[in-house]
Short mmCIF file of C-alpha atoms and ligand atoms in Angstrom, two decimals:
data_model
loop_
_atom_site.label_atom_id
_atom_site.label_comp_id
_atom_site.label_asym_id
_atom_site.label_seq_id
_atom_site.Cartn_x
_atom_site.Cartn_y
_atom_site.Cartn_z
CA UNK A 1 0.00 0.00 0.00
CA UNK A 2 1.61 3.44 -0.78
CA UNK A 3 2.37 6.01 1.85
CA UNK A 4 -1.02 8.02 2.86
CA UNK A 5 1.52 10.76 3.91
CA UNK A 6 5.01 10.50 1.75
CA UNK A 7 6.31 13.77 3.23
CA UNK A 8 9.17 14.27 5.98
CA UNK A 9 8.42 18.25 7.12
CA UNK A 10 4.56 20.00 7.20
CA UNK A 11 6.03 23.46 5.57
CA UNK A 12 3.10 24.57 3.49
CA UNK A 13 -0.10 23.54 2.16
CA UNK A 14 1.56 24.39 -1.15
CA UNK A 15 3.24 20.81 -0.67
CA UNK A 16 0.25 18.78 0.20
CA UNK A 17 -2.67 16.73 -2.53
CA UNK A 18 -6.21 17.18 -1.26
CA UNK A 19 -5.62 13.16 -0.61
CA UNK A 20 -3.06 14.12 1.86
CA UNK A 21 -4.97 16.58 3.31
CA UNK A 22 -7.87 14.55 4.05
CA UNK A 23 -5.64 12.09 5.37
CA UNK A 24 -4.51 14.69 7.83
CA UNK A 25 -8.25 15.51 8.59
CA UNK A 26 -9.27 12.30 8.93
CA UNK A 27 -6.60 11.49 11.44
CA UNK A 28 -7.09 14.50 13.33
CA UNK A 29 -11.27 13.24 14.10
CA UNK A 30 -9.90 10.41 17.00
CA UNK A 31 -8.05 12.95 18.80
CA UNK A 32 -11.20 15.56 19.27
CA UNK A 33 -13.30 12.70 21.02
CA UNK A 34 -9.55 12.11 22.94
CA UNK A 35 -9.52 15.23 23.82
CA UNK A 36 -13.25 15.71 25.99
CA UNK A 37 -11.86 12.61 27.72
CA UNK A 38 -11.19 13.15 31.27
CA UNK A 39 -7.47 11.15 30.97
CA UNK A 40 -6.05 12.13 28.15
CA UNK A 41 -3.35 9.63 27.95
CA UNK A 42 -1.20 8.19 24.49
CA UNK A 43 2.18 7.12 24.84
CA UNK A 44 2.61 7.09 21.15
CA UNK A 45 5.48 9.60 21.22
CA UNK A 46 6.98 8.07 24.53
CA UNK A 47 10.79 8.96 24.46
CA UNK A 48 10.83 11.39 21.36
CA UNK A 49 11.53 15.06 21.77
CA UNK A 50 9.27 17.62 20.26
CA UNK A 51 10.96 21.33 20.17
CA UNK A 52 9.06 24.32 19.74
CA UNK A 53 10.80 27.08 18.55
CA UNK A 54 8.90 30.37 18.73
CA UNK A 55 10.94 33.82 17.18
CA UNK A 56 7.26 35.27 17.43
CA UNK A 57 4.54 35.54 19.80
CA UNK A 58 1.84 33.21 19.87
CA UNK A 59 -1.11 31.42 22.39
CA UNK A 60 -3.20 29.31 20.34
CA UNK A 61 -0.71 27.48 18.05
CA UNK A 62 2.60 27.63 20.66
CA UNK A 63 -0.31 26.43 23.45
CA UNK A 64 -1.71 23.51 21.30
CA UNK A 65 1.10 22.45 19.57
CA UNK A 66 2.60 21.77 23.43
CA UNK A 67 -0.65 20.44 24.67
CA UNK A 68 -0.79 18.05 21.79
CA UNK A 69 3.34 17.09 22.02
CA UNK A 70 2.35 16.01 25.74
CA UNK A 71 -0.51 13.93 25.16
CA UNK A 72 0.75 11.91 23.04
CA UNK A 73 3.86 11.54 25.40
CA UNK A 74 6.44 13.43 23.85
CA UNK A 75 8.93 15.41 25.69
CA UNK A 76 8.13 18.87 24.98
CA UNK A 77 10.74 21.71 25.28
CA UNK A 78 9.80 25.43 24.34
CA UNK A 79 12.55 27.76 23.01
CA UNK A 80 11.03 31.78 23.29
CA UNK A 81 13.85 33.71 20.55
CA UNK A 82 12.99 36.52 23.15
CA UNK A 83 15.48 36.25 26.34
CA UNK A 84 17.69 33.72 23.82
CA UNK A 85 21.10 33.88 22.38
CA UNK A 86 19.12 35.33 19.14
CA UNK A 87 19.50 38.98 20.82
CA UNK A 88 23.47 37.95 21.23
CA UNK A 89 23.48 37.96 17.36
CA UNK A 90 23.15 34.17 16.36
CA UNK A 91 21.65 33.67 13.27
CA UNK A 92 18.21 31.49 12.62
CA UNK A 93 20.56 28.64 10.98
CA UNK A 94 23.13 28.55 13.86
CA UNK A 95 20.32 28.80 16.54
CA UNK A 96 18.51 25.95 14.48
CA UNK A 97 21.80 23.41 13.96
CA UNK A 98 22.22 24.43 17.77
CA UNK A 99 19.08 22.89 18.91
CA UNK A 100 19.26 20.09 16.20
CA UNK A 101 21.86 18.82 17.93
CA UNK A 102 20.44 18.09 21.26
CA UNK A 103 18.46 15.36 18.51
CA UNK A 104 14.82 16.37 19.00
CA UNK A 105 12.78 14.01 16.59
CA UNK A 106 10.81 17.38 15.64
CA UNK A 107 10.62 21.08 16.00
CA UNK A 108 7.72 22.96 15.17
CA UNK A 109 9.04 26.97 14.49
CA UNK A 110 7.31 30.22 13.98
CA UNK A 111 9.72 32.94 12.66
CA UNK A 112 8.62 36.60 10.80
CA UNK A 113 11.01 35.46 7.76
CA UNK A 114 9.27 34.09 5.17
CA UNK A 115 10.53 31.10 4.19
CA UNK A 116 12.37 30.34 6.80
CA UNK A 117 10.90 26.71 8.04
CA UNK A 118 12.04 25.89 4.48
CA UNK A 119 15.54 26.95 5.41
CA UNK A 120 15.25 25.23 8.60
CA UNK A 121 13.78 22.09 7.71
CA UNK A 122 17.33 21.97 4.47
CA UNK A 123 19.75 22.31 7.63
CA UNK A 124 18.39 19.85 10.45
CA UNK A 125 17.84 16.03 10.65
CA UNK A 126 14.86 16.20 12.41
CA UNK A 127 10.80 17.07 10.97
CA UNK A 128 9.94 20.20 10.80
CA UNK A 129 6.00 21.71 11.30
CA UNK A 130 5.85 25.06 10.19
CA UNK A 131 3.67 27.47 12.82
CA UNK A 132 3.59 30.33 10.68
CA UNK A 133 6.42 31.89 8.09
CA UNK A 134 5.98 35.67 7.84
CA UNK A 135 3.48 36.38 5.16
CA UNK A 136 3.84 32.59 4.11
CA UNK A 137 2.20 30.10 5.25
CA UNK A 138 -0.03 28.88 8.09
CA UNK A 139 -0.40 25.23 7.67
CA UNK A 140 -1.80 23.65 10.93
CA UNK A 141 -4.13 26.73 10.90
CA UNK A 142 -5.69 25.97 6.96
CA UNK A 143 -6.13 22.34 8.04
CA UNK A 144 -8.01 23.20 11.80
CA UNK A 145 -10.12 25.40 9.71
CA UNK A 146 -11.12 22.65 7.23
CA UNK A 147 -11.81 20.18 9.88
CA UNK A 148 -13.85 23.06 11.17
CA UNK A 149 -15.95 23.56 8.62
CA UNK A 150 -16.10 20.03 7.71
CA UNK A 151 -17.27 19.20 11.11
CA UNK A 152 -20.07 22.02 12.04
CA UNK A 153 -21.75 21.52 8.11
CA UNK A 154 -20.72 18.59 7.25
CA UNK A 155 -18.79 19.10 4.06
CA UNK A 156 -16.49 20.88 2.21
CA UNK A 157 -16.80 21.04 -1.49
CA UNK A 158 -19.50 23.10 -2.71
CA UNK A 159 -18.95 25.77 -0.16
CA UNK A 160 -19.11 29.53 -0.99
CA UNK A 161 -16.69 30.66 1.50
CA UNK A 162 -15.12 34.16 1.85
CA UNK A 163 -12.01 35.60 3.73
CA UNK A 164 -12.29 39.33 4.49
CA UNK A 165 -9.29 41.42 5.49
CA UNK A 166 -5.77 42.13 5.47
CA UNK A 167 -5.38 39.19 2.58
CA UNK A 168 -2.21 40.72 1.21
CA UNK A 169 0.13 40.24 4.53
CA UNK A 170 -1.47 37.18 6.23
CA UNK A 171 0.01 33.70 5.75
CA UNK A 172 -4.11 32.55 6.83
CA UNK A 173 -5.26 33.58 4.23
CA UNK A 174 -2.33 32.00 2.01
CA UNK A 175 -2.96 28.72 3.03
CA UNK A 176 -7.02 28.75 3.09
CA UNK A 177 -6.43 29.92 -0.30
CA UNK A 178 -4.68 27.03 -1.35
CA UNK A 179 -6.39 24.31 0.80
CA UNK A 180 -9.96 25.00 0.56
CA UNK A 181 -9.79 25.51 -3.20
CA UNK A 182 -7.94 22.07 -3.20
CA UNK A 183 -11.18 20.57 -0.76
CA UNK A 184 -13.43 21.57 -3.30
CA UNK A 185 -14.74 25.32 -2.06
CA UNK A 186 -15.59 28.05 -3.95
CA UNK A 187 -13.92 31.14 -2.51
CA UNK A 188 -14.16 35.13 -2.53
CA UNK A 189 -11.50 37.64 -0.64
CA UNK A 190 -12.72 40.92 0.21
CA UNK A 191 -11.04 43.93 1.71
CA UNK A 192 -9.60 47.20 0.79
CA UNK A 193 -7.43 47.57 -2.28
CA UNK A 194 -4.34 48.35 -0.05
CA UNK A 195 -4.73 45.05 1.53
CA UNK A 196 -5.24 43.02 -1.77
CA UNK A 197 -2.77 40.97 -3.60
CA UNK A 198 -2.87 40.53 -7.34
CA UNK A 199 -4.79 38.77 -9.24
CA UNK A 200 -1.53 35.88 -9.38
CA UNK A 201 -1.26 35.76 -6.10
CA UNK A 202 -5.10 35.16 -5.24
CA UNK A 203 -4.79 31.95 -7.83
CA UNK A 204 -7.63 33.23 -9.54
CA UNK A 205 -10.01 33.83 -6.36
CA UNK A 206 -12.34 36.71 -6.67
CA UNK A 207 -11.39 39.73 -4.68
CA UNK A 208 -14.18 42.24 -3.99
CA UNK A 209 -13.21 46.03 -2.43
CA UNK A 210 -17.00 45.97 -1.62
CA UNK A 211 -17.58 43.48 1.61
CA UNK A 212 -21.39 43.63 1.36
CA UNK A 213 -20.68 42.09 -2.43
CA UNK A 214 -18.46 39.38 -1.44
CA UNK A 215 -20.69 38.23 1.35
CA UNK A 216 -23.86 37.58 -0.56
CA UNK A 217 -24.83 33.86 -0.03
CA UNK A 218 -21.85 32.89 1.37
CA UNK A 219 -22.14 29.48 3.55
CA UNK A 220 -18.79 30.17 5.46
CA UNK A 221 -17.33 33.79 6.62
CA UNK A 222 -13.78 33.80 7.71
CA UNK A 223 -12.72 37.50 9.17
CA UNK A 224 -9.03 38.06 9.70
CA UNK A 225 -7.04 40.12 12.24
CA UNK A 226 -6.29 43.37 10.58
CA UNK A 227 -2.90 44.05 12.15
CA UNK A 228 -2.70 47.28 13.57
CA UNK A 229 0.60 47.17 12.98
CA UNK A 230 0.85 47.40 9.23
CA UNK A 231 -2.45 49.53 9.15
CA UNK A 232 -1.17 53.18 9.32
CA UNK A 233 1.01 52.00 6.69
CA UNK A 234 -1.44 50.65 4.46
CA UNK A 235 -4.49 52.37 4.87
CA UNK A 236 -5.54 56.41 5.12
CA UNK A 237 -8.54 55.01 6.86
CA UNK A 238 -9.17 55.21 10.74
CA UNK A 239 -10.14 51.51 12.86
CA UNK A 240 -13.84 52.91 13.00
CA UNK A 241 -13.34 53.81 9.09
CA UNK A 242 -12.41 50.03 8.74
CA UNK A 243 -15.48 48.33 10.94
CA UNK A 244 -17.44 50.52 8.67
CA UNK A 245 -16.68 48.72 5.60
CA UNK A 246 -15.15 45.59 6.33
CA UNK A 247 -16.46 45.04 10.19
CA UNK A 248 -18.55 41.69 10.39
CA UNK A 249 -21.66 42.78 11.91
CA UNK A 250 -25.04 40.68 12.23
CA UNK A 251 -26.84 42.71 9.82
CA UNK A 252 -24.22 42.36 7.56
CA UNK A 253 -23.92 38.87 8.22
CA UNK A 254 -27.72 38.30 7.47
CA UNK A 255 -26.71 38.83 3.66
CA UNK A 256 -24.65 35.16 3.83
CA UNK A 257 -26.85 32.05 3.68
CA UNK A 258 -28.82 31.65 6.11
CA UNK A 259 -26.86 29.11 8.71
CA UNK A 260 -23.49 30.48 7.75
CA UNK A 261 -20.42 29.68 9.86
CA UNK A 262 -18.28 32.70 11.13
CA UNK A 263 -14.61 32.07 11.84
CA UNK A 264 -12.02 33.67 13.18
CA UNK A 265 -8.19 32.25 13.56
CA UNK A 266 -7.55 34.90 16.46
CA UNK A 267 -6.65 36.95 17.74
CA UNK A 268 -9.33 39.18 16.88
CA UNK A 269 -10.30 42.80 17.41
CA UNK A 270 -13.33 43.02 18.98
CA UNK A 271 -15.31 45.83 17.51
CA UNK A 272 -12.72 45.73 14.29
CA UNK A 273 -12.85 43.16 12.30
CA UNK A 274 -15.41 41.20 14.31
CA UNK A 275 -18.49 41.92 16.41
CA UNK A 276 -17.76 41.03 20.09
CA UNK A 277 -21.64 39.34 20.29
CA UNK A 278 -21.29 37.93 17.07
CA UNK A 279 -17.89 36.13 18.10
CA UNK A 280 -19.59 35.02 21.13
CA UNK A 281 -22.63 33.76 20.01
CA UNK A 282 -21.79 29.75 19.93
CA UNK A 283 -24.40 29.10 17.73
CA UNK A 284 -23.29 31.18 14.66
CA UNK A 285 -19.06 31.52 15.76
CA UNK A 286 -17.30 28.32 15.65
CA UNK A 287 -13.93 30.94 16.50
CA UNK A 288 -13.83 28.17 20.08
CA UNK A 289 -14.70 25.34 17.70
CA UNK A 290 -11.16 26.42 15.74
CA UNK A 291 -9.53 26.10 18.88
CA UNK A 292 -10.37 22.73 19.95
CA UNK A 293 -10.12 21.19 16.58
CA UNK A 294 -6.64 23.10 16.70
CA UNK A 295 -4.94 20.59 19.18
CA UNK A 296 -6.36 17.40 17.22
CA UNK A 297 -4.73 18.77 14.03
CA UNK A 298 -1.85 18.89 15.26
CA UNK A 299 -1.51 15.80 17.75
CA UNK A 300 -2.44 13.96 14.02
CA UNK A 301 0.44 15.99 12.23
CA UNK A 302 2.78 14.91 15.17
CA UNK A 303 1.63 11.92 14.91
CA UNK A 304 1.95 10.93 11.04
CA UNK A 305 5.73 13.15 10.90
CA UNK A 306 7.05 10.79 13.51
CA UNK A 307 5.73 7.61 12.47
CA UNK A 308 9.02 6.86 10.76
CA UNK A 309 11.30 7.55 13.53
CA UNK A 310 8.93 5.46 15.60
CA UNK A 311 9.28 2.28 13.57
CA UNK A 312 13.08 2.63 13.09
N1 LIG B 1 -4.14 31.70 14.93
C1 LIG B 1 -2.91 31.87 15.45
O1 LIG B 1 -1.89 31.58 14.82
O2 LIG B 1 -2.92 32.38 16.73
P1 LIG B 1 -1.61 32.63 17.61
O3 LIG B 1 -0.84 33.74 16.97
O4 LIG B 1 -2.13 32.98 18.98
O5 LIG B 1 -0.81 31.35 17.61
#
């Protein structure tokens, strides 16, 4: 039987078939019902070392990825850039063939570079997850979001689903864009021109300036943190300027179809980007949802990277 997963490192969804995708979804399903267990026990990784190597902040996917790492037994070991020998000078490589060779069996990194779990993953002999790549890629995040929306309606393909935001700098968006397309969606972007990327870039996705447009019908609505830190930069507009247009709001969520899911990957901007009811109300949000699903993802990505080491 071939290889469900032929791959040695989980850089991008760029890398993946929608067959290995699914495969990663499919795994991930065991460990939600794991996790609402009271003892949540698997010795699975028992005597491997998972590294997680964070040059930027992070709580859901540092969080879960070291949550997930301990239930299945792993020894987990955080590395935080800030307070490291990173501020002495050392470079990502050297800081990454440093902590390859205390032999972790995988390291899961987030760095502002992108590219740069690429660069990792050609120097070290262990697996490499990527958490997030600059304006690159996401992976872990695309695939909890699929299993999201597989899970609250059921399928995938067929889906209008639309991402409004800053689509141009966030490496969410990137990966949605290439996974959900893959899973058989049909997707919009929407947000100011500054915050677009070409035509190219966008694969072909429609991109609508006009929110209210893009939203018509749509089954799934995924908002994005606008980062306040690019803003200024990219936009004459104000924050209240921004809710204005782009702001998910329930009356301009009652132009989507009628049961449609809202999403969030956090964190969000209450009042921004996102209504604070609207991202509280359980029955319409599944932003919670995303974070529960967001351990399972990635206990099965630990799981099927180190299955090789496991059986050596
Ligand atoms: N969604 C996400 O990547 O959140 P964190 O930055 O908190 O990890």
């Amino acid at each position: 039987m071939s290889d469900p997963f032929p791959h040695r490192h989980l850089l991008g969804i760029a890398a993946l078939s929608a067959s290995e995708i699914r495969f990663i979804l499919d795994q991930a399903e065991q460990w939600i019902e794991f996790n609402r267990r009271t003892r949540k026990i698997d010795e699975r990784l028992k005597g491997l070392t998972q590294f997680n190597v964070f040059f930027e902040n992070s709580t859901r996917t540092l969080f879960s990825f070291e949550v997930a790492g301990k239930r299945l037994g792993a020894t987990v070991a955080n590395f935080h850039a800030a307070g490291s020998s990173v501020h002495k000078g050392e470079t990502l490589i050297d800081t990454a063939l440093t902590l390859d060779a205390m032999r972790p069996d995988v390291l899961v990194i987030r760095h502002s570079s992108t590219g740069a779990a690429a660069e990792v993953a050609a120097a070290v002999d262990c697996a490499v997850i990527n958490a997030g790549d600059g304006t690159g890629e996401h992976p872990t995040q695309a695939l909890l979001d699929a299993l999201t929306i597989r899970r609250r309606l059921g399928r995938i393909e067929g889906l209008k689903v639309v991402i409004c935001g800053d689509i141009r700098h966030s490496r969410v968006a990137r990966s949605n864009l290439l996974s959900l397309p893959l899973l058989g969606a049909e997707l919009r972007v929407a947000g100011p021109p500054a915050l677009l990327p070409g035509w190219e870039a966008l694969g072909g996705v429609p991109a609508f300036d006009d929110f209210d447009e893009a939203i018509e019908g749509a089954d799934v609505v995924m908002m994005l943190r606008i980062q306040r830190e690019r803003m200024e930069a990219a936009l004459s507009a104000s924050l209240d300027d921004f809710h204005a247009r782009y702001g998910l709001t329930r009356e301009r969520l009652a132009r989507a179809a009628p049961d449609a899911l809202v999403m969030h990957p956090g964190p969000m901007n209450r009042g921004v980007e996102i209504d604070g009811e609207l991202a509280d109300d359980r029955s319409r949000s599944a932003i919670l949802d995303q974070v529960e699903i967001g351990v399972a993802v990635r206990m099965a990505c630990l799981d099927i990277l180190t299955h090789g080491r496991r059986t050596e």
